[in-house]
């Protein structure tokens, strides 16, 4: 239905002047929030960078202005991720620059390259954890070796310190460990913050030597076993960061 609205000013001072009232046809001051650095397409049309209204450290708002009511399609492109496509409905109202849609990396899936990076990180981190344990290194040194999300460091500290204590027991302590046969699967996992999270489930084999005190004599005890390790990474500031892992569980 089209509504005509009479204007105050007359045409030629004699005739009523009418215009189409678009209040029931459009939503106004519409914006979409996407991850920082992402490209946005709406209804098949790329939204230029000139329409960026504001940026933060993690996201940016594209200003779309007024749009007709109804359903609209959009696509978000971001390096390292598969394209994300969805729709949003527009109502006949003023959105007051509050994002009609917010897309975070938590909504997006990593491309094959990023999945491989997550697999490679697990294969790097597992030996690093035990290098730190064998050298009796403090948690701060571990943080210097492994990119770890700042919000989870307070949780990981006691786990690392407990692992260090268990493996440095004078009566039963780790002397050597080696890993091989890494097989990892990468899957999305829920995240409580606005970053993308993956869980990497890794199967591997390990060989370890423990020095064990038995009958007042120290004996070297070899162990060869298989283990499954679950590791969660969050994608922050352009990189995967360790969030949590069963790496910190004691072997043996």
CSV table of N, CA and C in Angstrom, one decimal, residues 13-162:
chain,number,residue,atom,x,y,z
A,13,UNK,N,0.8,28.0,-6.0
A,13,UNK,CA,0.0,28.7,-5.0
A,13,UNK,C,-1.5,28.3,-5.0
A,14,UNK,N,-1.9,27.3,-5.9
A,14,UNK,CA,-3.3,27.0,-6.1
A,14,UNK,C,-3.6,25.5,-5.8
A,15,UNK,N,-2.7,24.7,-6.3
A,15,UNK,CA,-3.0,23.2,-6.2
A,15,UNK,C,-2.2,22.5,-5.1
A,16,UNK,N,-2.9,21.6,-4.5
A,16,UNK,CA,-2.3,20.8,-3.5
A,16,UNK,C,-1.1,20.0,-4.0
A,17,UNK,N,0.0,19.9,-3.2
A,17,UNK,CA,1.1,19.2,-3.6
A,17,UNK,C,1.2,17.9,-2.8
A,18,UNK,N,1.3,16.8,-3.4
A,18,UNK,CA,1.4,15.5,-2.7
A,18,UNK,C,2.7,14.8,-3.0
A,19,UNK,N,3.1,14.0,-2.0
A,19,UNK,CA,4.3,13.2,-2.1
A,19,UNK,C,4.1,11.8,-1.5
A,20,UNK,N,4.8,10.8,-1.9
A,20,UNK,CA,4.7,9.5,-1.3
A,20,UNK,C,5.3,9.5,0.0
A,21,UNK,N,4.6,9.0,1.0
A,21,UNK,CA,5.1,8.9,2.4
A,21,UNK,C,5.8,7.5,2.5
A,22,UNK,N,7.1,7.6,2.7
A,22,UNK,CA,7.9,6.4,2.7
A,22,UNK,C,8.1,5.8,4.1
A,23,UNK,N,7.4,6.4,5.1
A,23,UNK,CA,7.6,6.0,6.5
A,23,UNK,C,7.2,4.5,6.7
A,24,UNK,N,6.2,4.1,5.9
A,24,UNK,CA,5.8,2.7,6.1
A,24,UNK,C,6.5,1.7,5.1
A,25,UNK,N,7.5,2.3,4.4
A,25,UNK,CA,8.1,1.5,3.4
A,25,UNK,C,9.6,1.2,3.7
A,26,UNK,N,10.2,2.0,4.6
A,26,UNK,CA,11.6,1.9,4.8
A,26,UNK,C,12.0,1.9,6.3
A,27,UNK,N,13.1,1.3,6.6
A,27,UNK,CA,13.8,1.5,7.8
A,27,UNK,C,14.9,2.4,7.7
A,28,UNK,N,15.2,3.2,8.7
A,28,UNK,CA,16.2,4.2,8.5
A,28,UNK,C,17.4,4.0,9.5
A,29,UNK,N,18.5,4.7,9.2
A,29,UNK,CA,19.7,4.6,10.0
A,29,UNK,C,20.1,3.2,10.4
A,30,UNK,N,20.2,2.4,9.3
A,30,UNK,CA,20.6,1.0,9.5
A,30,UNK,C,22.1,0.8,9.4
A,31,UNK,N,22.6,0.0,10.3
A,31,UNK,CA,24.0,-0.4,10.2
A,31,UNK,C,24.2,-1.9,10.5
A,32,UNK,N,25.3,-2.4,10.0
A,32,UNK,CA,25.7,-3.8,10.2
A,32,UNK,C,27.1,-3.8,10.8
A,33,UNK,N,27.3,-4.6,11.8
A,33,UNK,CA,28.6,-4.7,12.5
A,33,UNK,C,29.3,-6.0,12.1
A,34,UNK,N,30.5,-5.9,11.6
A,34,UNK,CA,31.3,-7.1,11.2
A,34,UNK,C,32.6,-7.1,11.8
A,35,UNK,N,33.4,-8.2,11.7
A,35,UNK,CA,34.8,-8.2,12.3
A,35,UNK,C,35.7,-7.2,11.6
A,36,UNK,N,36.6,-6.7,12.3
A,36,UNK,CA,37.6,-5.7,11.8
A,36,UNK,C,38.3,-6.3,10.6
A,37,UNK,N,38.3,-5.5,9.5
A,37,UNK,CA,39.0,-5.9,8.3
A,37,UNK,C,38.1,-6.7,7.3
A,38,UNK,N,36.8,-7.0,7.7
A,38,UNK,CA,36.0,-7.8,6.8
A,38,UNK,C,35.4,-6.9,5.7
A,39,UNK,N,35.0,-7.5,4.6
A,39,UNK,CA,34.3,-6.9,3.5
A,39,UNK,C,32.8,-7.3,3.6
A,40,UNK,N,31.9,-6.4,3.3
A,40,UNK,CA,30.5,-6.6,3.4
A,40,UNK,C,29.8,-6.4,2.1
A,41,UNK,N,28.9,-7.3,1.7
A,41,UNK,CA,28.1,-7.2,0.5
A,41,UNK,C,26.6,-7.3,1.0
A,42,UNK,N,25.8,-6.4,0.5
A,42,UNK,CA,24.4,-6.4,0.9
A,42,UNK,C,23.5,-6.4,-0.4
A,43,UNK,N,22.7,-7.4,-0.5
A,43,UNK,CA,21.8,-7.6,-1.7
A,43,UNK,C,22.7,-7.6,-3.0
A,44,UNK,N,23.8,-8.2,-2.9
A,44,UNK,CA,24.7,-8.4,-4.1
A,44,UNK,C,25.5,-7.2,-4.4
A,45,UNK,N,25.5,-6.1,-3.6
A,45,UNK,CA,26.2,-4.9,-3.8
A,45,UNK,C,27.3,-4.7,-2.7
A,46,UNK,N,28.6,-4.6,-3.1
A,46,UNK,CA,29.6,-4.4,-2.1
A,46,UNK,C,29.4,-3.0,-1.4
A,47,UNK,N,29.6,-3.0,-0.1
A,47,UNK,CA,29.4,-1.8,0.6
A,47,UNK,C,30.8,-1.2,0.7
A,48,UNK,N,31.1,0.0,0.2
A,48,UNK,CA,32.4,0.6,0.2
A,48,UNK,C,32.9,1.0,1.6
A,49,UNK,N,34.2,1.1,1.7
A,49,UNK,CA,34.8,1.5,3.0
A,49,UNK,C,34.4,3.0,3.4
A,50,UNK,N,33.9,3.8,2.4
A,50,UNK,CA,33.5,5.1,2.7
A,50,UNK,C,32.2,5.1,3.6
A,51,UNK,N,31.6,3.9,3.7
A,51,UNK,CA,30.4,3.8,4.5
A,51,UNK,C,30.7,3.3,5.9
A,52,UNK,N,32.0,3.2,6.3
A,52,UNK,CA,32.3,2.8,7.6
A,52,UNK,C,32.0,3.9,8.6
A,53,UNK,N,31.2,3.6,9.6
A,53,UNK,CA,30.8,4.6,10.6
A,53,UNK,C,31.8,4.7,11.8
A,54,UNK,N,32.2,3.5,12.3
A,54,UNK,CA,33.1,3.5,13.4
A,54,UNK,C,33.8,2.2,13.5
A,55,UNK,N,35.0,2.2,14.1
A,55,UNK,CA,35.8,1.0,14.3
A,55,UNK,C,36.2,0.8,15.7
A,56,UNK,N,36.4,-0.4,16.1
A,56,UNK,CA,37.0,-0.7,17.5
A,56,UNK,C,38.2,-1.6,17.2
A,57,UNK,N,38.7,-2.2,18.3
A,57,UNK,CA,39.9,-3.1,18.1
A,57,UNK,C,39.4,-4.4,17.5
A,58,UNK,N,38.1,-4.7,17.6
A,58,UNK,CA,37.6,-6.0,17.1
A,58,UNK,C,36.6,-6.0,16.0
A,59,UNK,N,35.9,-4.9,15.8
A,59,UNK,CA,34.9,-4.9,14.8
A,59,UNK,C,34.7,-3.5,14.2
A,60,UNK,N,33.8,-3.4,13.2
A,60,UNK,CA,33.6,-2.1,12.5
A,60,UNK,C,32.1,-2.1,12.0
A,61,UNK,N,31.5,-0.9,12.0
A,61,UNK,CA,30.1,-0.8,11.6
A,61,UNK,C,30.0,-0.1,10.2
A,62,UNK,N,29.3,-0.8,9.3
A,62,UNK,CA,29.0,-0.2,8.0
A,62,UNK,C,27.6,0.5,8.1
A,63,UNK,N,27.6,1.7,7.6
A,63,UNK,CA,26.3,2.5,7.6
A,63,UNK,C,25.6,2.2,6.3
A,64,UNK,N,24.3,1.7,6.3
A,64,UNK,CA,23.6,1.4,5.1
A,64,UNK,C,22.5,2.4,4.9
A,65,UNK,N,22.2,3.3,5.8
A,65,UNK,CA,21.2,4.4,5.6
A,65,UNK,C,19.8,3.8,5.7
A,66,UNK,N,19.0,4.2,4.7
A,66,UNK,CA,17.6,3.7,4.6
A,66,UNK,C,17.5,2.5,3.7
A,67,UNK,N,16.6,1.6,4.0
A,67,UNK,CA,16.4,0.4,3.2
A,67,UNK,C,14.9,0.1,3.2
A,68,UNK,N,14.4,-0.5,2.1
A,68,UNK,CA,13.0,-0.9,2.0
A,68,UNK,C,12.8,-2.1,3.0
A,69,UNK,N,11.6,-2.1,3.6
A,69,UNK,CA,11.2,-3.2,4.5
A,69,UNK,C,11.2,-4.5,3.7
A,70,UNK,N,11.4,-5.5,4.5
A,70,UNK,CA,11.5,-6.9,3.9
A,70,UNK,C,12.8,-7.5,4.2
A,71,UNK,N,13.1,-8.7,3.6
A,71,UNK,CA,14.3,-9.5,3.9
A,71,UNK,C,15.4,-9.1,2.9
A,72,UNK,N,16.6,-9.0,3.5
A,72,UNK,CA,17.8,-8.6,2.7
A,72,UNK,C,18.9,-9.6,3.0
A,73,UNK,N,19.7,-9.9,2.0
A,73,UNK,CA,20.8,-10.9,2.1
A,73,UNK,C,22.1,-10.1,2.2
A,74,UNK,N,23.0,-10.7,3.0
A,74,UNK,CA,24.3,-10.1,3.1
A,74,UNK,C,25.4,-11.2,3.2
A,75,UNK,N,26.6,-10.8,2.8
A,75,UNK,CA,27.8,-11.7,2.8
A,75,UNK,C,28.9,-11.0,3.5
A,76,UNK,N,29.6,-11.7,4.4
A,76,UNK,CA,30.8,-11.2,5.0
A,76,UNK,C,32.0,-12.0,4.6
A,77,UNK,N,33.1,-11.3,4.1
A,77,UNK,CA,34.3,-11.9,3.7
A,77,UNK,C,35.4,-11.5,4.6
A,78,UNK,N,36.2,-12.4,5.1
A,78,UNK,CA,37.3,-12.1,6.0
A,78,UNK,C,38.5,-13.1,5.8
A,79,UNK,N,39.7,-12.6,5.6
A,79,UNK,CA,40.8,-13.4,5.3
A,79,UNK,C,40.9,-14.5,6.4
A,80,UNK,N,41.1,-15.7,5.9
A,80,UNK,CA,41.3,-16.9,6.8
A,80,UNK,C,40.0,-17.6,7.1
A,81,UNK,N,38.9,-17.1,6.6
A,81,UNK,CA,37.6,-17.7,7.0
A,81,UNK,C,36.8,-17.9,5.7
A,82,UNK,N,35.9,-18.9,5.8
A,82,UNK,CA,34.9,-19.1,4.7
A,82,UNK,C,33.9,-18.0,4.7
A,83,UNK,N,33.4,-17.6,3.5
A,83,UNK,CA,32.4,-16.6,3.5
A,83,UNK,C,31.1,-16.9,4.3
A,84,UNK,N,30.6,-15.9,5.0
A,84,UNK,CA,29.4,-16.1,5.8
A,84,UNK,C,28.3,-15.3,5.2
A,85,UNK,N,27.2,-16.0,4.9
A,85,UNK,CA,26.0,-15.4,4.2
A,85,UNK,C,24.8,-15.7,5.1
A,86,UNK,N,23.9,-14.7,5.2
A,86,UNK,CA,22.7,-14.8,6.0
A,86,UNK,C,21.7,-13.7,5.5
A,87,UNK,N,20.6,-13.6,6.1
A,87,UNK,CA,19.6,-12.6,5.8
A,87,UNK,C,19.2,-11.8,7.0
A,88,UNK,N,18.6,-10.6,6.9
A,88,UNK,CA,18.1,-9.9,8.0
A,88,UNK,C,16.8,-9.2,7.5
A,89,UNK,N,15.8,-9.1,8.4
A,89,UNK,CA,14.6,-8.4,8.0
A,89,UNK,C,14.6,-6.9,8.4
A,90,UNK,N,14.1,-6.1,7.6
A,90,UNK,CA,14.0,-4.6,7.9
A,90,UNK,C,12.6,-4.3,8.1
A,91,UNK,N,12.3,-3.6,9.2
A,91,UNK,CA,11.0,-3.1,9.6
A,91,UNK,C,10.9,-1.6,9.3
A,92,UNK,N,9.7,-1.1,9.3
A,92,UNK,CA,9.5,0.4,9.1
A,92,UNK,C,9.7,1.1,10.4
A,93,UNK,N,11.0,1.4,10.7
A,93,UNK,CA,11.3,2.1,11.9
A,93,UNK,C,12.7,2.7,11.8
A,94,UNK,N,13.0,3.5,12.8
A,94,UNK,CA,14.3,4.2,12.9
A,94,UNK,C,15.2,3.3,13.8
A,95,UNK,N,16.3,2.7,13.2
A,95,UNK,CA,17.2,1.8,14.0
A,95,UNK,C,18.3,2.6,14.8
A,96,UNK,N,18.3,3.9,14.6
A,96,UNK,CA,19.1,4.8,15.4
A,96,UNK,C,20.6,4.4,15.4
A,97,UNK,N,21.1,3.8,14.3
A,97,UNK,CA,22.5,3.4,14.2
A,97,UNK,C,22.9,2.2,15.1
A,98,UNK,N,21.9,1.6,15.7
A,98,UNK,CA,22.2,0.3,16.4
A,98,UNK,C,22.2,-0.8,15.4
A,99,UNK,N,23.3,-1.6,15.4
A,99,UNK,CA,23.4,-2.6,14.4
A,99,UNK,C,22.2,-3.5,14.3
A,100,UNK,N,21.7,-3.6,13.0
A,100,UNK,CA,20.6,-4.5,12.8
A,100,UNK,C,21.1,-6.0,12.8
A,101,UNK,N,22.4,-6.1,12.5
A,101,UNK,CA,23.0,-7.5,12.5
A,101,UNK,C,24.4,-7.3,13.0
A,102,UNK,N,24.8,-8.2,13.9
A,102,UNK,CA,26.2,-8.2,14.4
A,102,UNK,C,26.8,-9.6,14.0
A,103,UNK,N,27.9,-9.6,13.3
A,103,UNK,CA,28.6,-10.8,12.9
A,103,UNK,C,30.0,-10.8,13.5
A,104,UNK,N,30.3,-11.8,14.2
A,104,UNK,CA,31.7,-11.9,14.8
A,104,UNK,C,32.4,-13.1,14.2
A,105,UNK,N,33.6,-13.3,14.4
A,105,UNK,CA,34.4,-14.4,13.9
A,105,UNK,C,33.8,-15.7,14.6
A,106,UNK,N,33.0,-15.6,15.7
A,106,UNK,CA,32.4,-16.7,16.3
A,106,UNK,C,31.3,-17.3,15.4
A,107,UNK,N,30.8,-16.5,14.4
A,107,UNK,CA,29.8,-17.0,13.5
A,107,UNK,C,30.5,-17.7,12.2
A,108,UNK,N,31.7,-17.5,12.1
A,108,UNK,CA,32.4,-17.8,10.8
A,108,UNK,C,33.3,-19.1,11.0
A,109,UNK,N,33.4,-19.8,9.9
A,109,UNK,CA,34.2,-21.0,10.0
A,109,UNK,C,35.6,-20.8,9.3
A,110,UNK,N,36.7,-21.3,10.0
A,110,UNK,CA,38.0,-21.1,9.4
A,110,UNK,C,38.1,-21.9,8.0
A,111,UNK,N,38.9,-21.3,7.1
A,111,UNK,CA,39.1,-22.0,5.9
A,111,UNK,C,40.1,-23.1,6.1
A,112,UNK,N,40.4,-23.9,5.1
A,112,UNK,CA,41.3,-25.0,5.2
A,112,UNK,C,42.7,-24.6,5.7
A,113,UNK,N,43.2,-23.5,5.3
A,113,UNK,CA,44.5,-23.0,5.7
A,113,UNK,C,44.5,-22.8,7.2
A,114,UNK,N,43.4,-22.1,7.7
A,114,UNK,CA,43.4,-21.9,9.2
A,114,UNK,C,43.2,-23.2,10.0
A,115,UNK,N,42.4,-24.1,9.4
A,115,UNK,CA,42.3,-25.4,10.1
A,115,UNK,C,43.7,-26.1,10.2
A,116,UNK,N,44.4,-26.0,9.1
A,116,UNK,CA,45.8,-26.6,9.1
A,116,UNK,C,46.7,-25.9,10.1
A,117,UNK,N,46.5,-24.6,10.3
A,117,UNK,CA,47.3,-23.9,11.2
A,117,UNK,C,47.0,-24.3,12.7
A,118,UNK,N,45.7,-24.6,12.9
A,118,UNK,CA,45.3,-25.1,14.3
A,118,UNK,C,45.9,-26.5,14.5
A,119,UNK,N,45.9,-27.3,13.5
A,119,UNK,CA,46.5,-28.7,13.6
A,119,UNK,C,48.0,-28.5,13.9
A,120,UNK,N,48.7,-27.7,13.1
A,120,UNK,CA,50.1,-27.5,13.3
A,120,UNK,C,50.5,-26.9,14.7
A,121,UNK,N,49.6,-26.0,15.2
A,121,UNK,CA,49.9,-25.4,16.5
A,121,UNK,C,49.8,-26.5,17.6
A,122,UNK,N,48.9,-27.4,17.5
A,122,UNK,CA,48.9,-28.5,18.5
A,122,UNK,C,50.1,-29.3,18.5
A,123,UNK,N,50.6,-29.6,17.3
A,123,UNK,CA,51.8,-30.4,17.1
A,123,UNK,C,53.1,-29.6,17.7
A,124,UNK,N,53.0,-28.3,17.6
A,124,UNK,CA,54.1,-27.5,18.2
A,124,UNK,C,54.0,-27.4,19.7
A,125,UNK,N,52.7,-27.2,20.2
A,125,UNK,CA,52.5,-26.8,21.6
A,125,UNK,C,52.7,-28.0,22.5
A,126,UNK,N,52.3,-29.2,22.1
A,126,UNK,CA,52.4,-30.3,23.0
A,126,UNK,C,53.9,-30.6,23.4
A,127,UNK,N,54.8,-30.6,22.5
A,127,UNK,CA,56.2,-30.8,22.9
A,127,UNK,C,56.7,-29.6,23.7
A,128,UNK,N,56.3,-28.4,23.4
A,128,UNK,CA,56.7,-27.2,24.1
A,128,UNK,C,56.3,-27.3,25.6
A,129,UNK,N,55.1,-27.7,25.9
A,129,UNK,CA,54.7,-27.9,27.2
A,129,UNK,C,55.7,-28.7,28.0
A,130,UNK,N,56.1,-29.9,27.4
A,130,UNK,CA,56.9,-30.8,28.2
A,130,UNK,C,58.4,-30.4,28.1
A,131,UNK,N,58.8,-29.6,27.1
A,131,UNK,CA,60.1,-28.9,27.2
A,131,UNK,C,60.2,-28.0,28.4
A,132,UNK,N,59.1,-27.3,28.6
A,132,UNK,CA,59.1,-26.4,29.8
A,132,UNK,C,59.1,-27.2,31.1
A,133,UNK,N,58.3,-28.3,31.1
A,133,UNK,CA,58.3,-29.1,32.3
A,133,UNK,C,59.7,-29.7,32.6
A,134,UNK,N,60.3,-30.3,31.6
A,134,UNK,CA,61.6,-30.9,31.8
A,134,UNK,C,62.7,-29.9,32.2
A,135,UNK,N,62.5,-28.7,31.8
A,135,UNK,CA,63.5,-27.7,32.2
A,135,UNK,C,63.1,-26.9,33.4
A,136,UNK,N,62.0,-27.4,34.1
A,136,UNK,CA,61.5,-26.8,35.3
A,136,UNK,C,61.2,-25.3,35.2
A,137,UNK,N,60.7,-24.9,34.0
A,137,UNK,CA,60.5,-23.5,33.8
A,137,UNK,C,59.2,-23.0,34.4
A,138,UNK,N,59.2,-21.7,34.8
A,138,UNK,CA,58.0,-21.1,35.4
A,138,UNK,C,57.0,-20.9,34.3
A,139,UNK,N,55.7,-20.6,34.8
A,139,UNK,CA,54.6,-20.4,33.9
A,139,UNK,C,54.9,-19.2,33.0
A,140,UNK,N,55.6,-18.2,33.5
A,140,UNK,CA,55.8,-17.0,32.7
A,140,UNK,C,56.7,-17.4,31.5
A,141,UNK,N,57.6,-18.3,31.6
A,141,UNK,CA,58.4,-18.7,30.5
A,141,UNK,C,57.5,-19.5,29.5
A,142,UNK,N,56.6,-20.3,30.0
A,142,UNK,CA,55.7,-21.0,29.1
A,142,UNK,C,54.9,-20.0,28.3
A,143,UNK,N,54.4,-18.9,28.9
A,143,UNK,CA,53.6,-17.9,28.2
A,143,UNK,C,54.5,-17.2,27.1
A,144,UNK,N,55.8,-17.1,27.3
A,144,UNK,CA,56.6,-16.5,26.3
A,144,UNK,C,56.8,-17.4,25.1
A,145,UNK,N,56.6,-18.7,25.3
A,145,UNK,CA,56.8,-19.7,24.2
A,145,UNK,C,55.5,-20.0,23.4
A,146,UNK,N,54.3,-19.8,24.1
A,146,UNK,CA,53.0,-20.2,23.5
A,146,UNK,C,52.1,-19.0,23.6
A,147,UNK,N,51.5,-18.7,22.4
A,147,UNK,CA,50.5,-17.6,22.4
A,147,UNK,C,49.3,-18.0,23.2
A,148,UNK,N,49.0,-17.4,24.3
A,148,UNK,CA,47.9,-17.8,25.1
A,148,UNK,C,46.9,-16.6,25.3
A,149,UNK,N,45.6,-16.9,25.3
A,149,UNK,CA,44.6,-15.9,25.4
A,149,UNK,C,44.7,-15.3,26.8
A,150,UNK,N,44.7,-14.0,27.0
A,150,UNK,CA,44.9,-13.3,28.2
A,150,UNK,C,43.9,-13.7,29.3
A,151,UNK,N,42.6,-13.9,28.8
A,151,UNK,CA,41.5,-14.1,29.7
A,151,UNK,C,41.6,-15.5,30.4
A,152,UNK,N,42.4,-16.4,29.8
A,152,UNK,CA,42.4,-17.7,30.4
A,152,UNK,C,43.7,-18.0,31.1
A,153,UNK,N,44.7,-17.1,31.1
A,153,UNK,CA,46.0,-17.4,31.8
A,153,UNK,C,45.9,-17.7,33.2
A,154,UNK,N,44.9,-17.0,33.9
A,154,UNK,CA,44.8,-17.3,35.4
A,154,UNK,C,44.3,-18.7,35.6
A,155,UNK,N,43.5,-19.3,34.7
A,155,UNK,CA,43.0,-20.6,34.8
A,155,UNK,C,44.1,-21.6,34.4
A,156,UNK,N,44.9,-21.3,33.4
A,156,UNK,CA,46.0,-22.2,33.0
A,156,UNK,C,47.1,-22.3,33.9
A,157,UNK,N,47.4,-21.2,34.7
A,157,UNK,CA,48.5,-21.2,35.6
A,157,UNK,C,48.5,-22.4,36.6
A,158,UNK,N,47.5,-22.6,37.4
A,158,UNK,CA,47.5,-23.7,38.3
A,158,UNK,C,47.6,-25.0,37.6
A,159,UNK,N,47.0,-25.2,36.4
A,159,UNK,CA,47.1,-26.4,35.7
A,159,UNK,C,48.5,-26.7,35.3
A,160,UNK,N,49.2,-25.7,34.8
A,160,UNK,CA,50.6,-25.9,34.4
A,160,UNK,C,51.5,-26.2,35.7
A,161,UNK,N,51.3,-25.4,36.7
A,161,UNK,CA,52.1,-25.6,37.9
A,161,UNK,C,51.8,-27.0,38.6
A,162,UNK,N,50.6,-27.5,38.5
A,162,UNK,CA,50.3,-28.8,39.0
A,162,UNK,C,51.0,-29.9,38.2
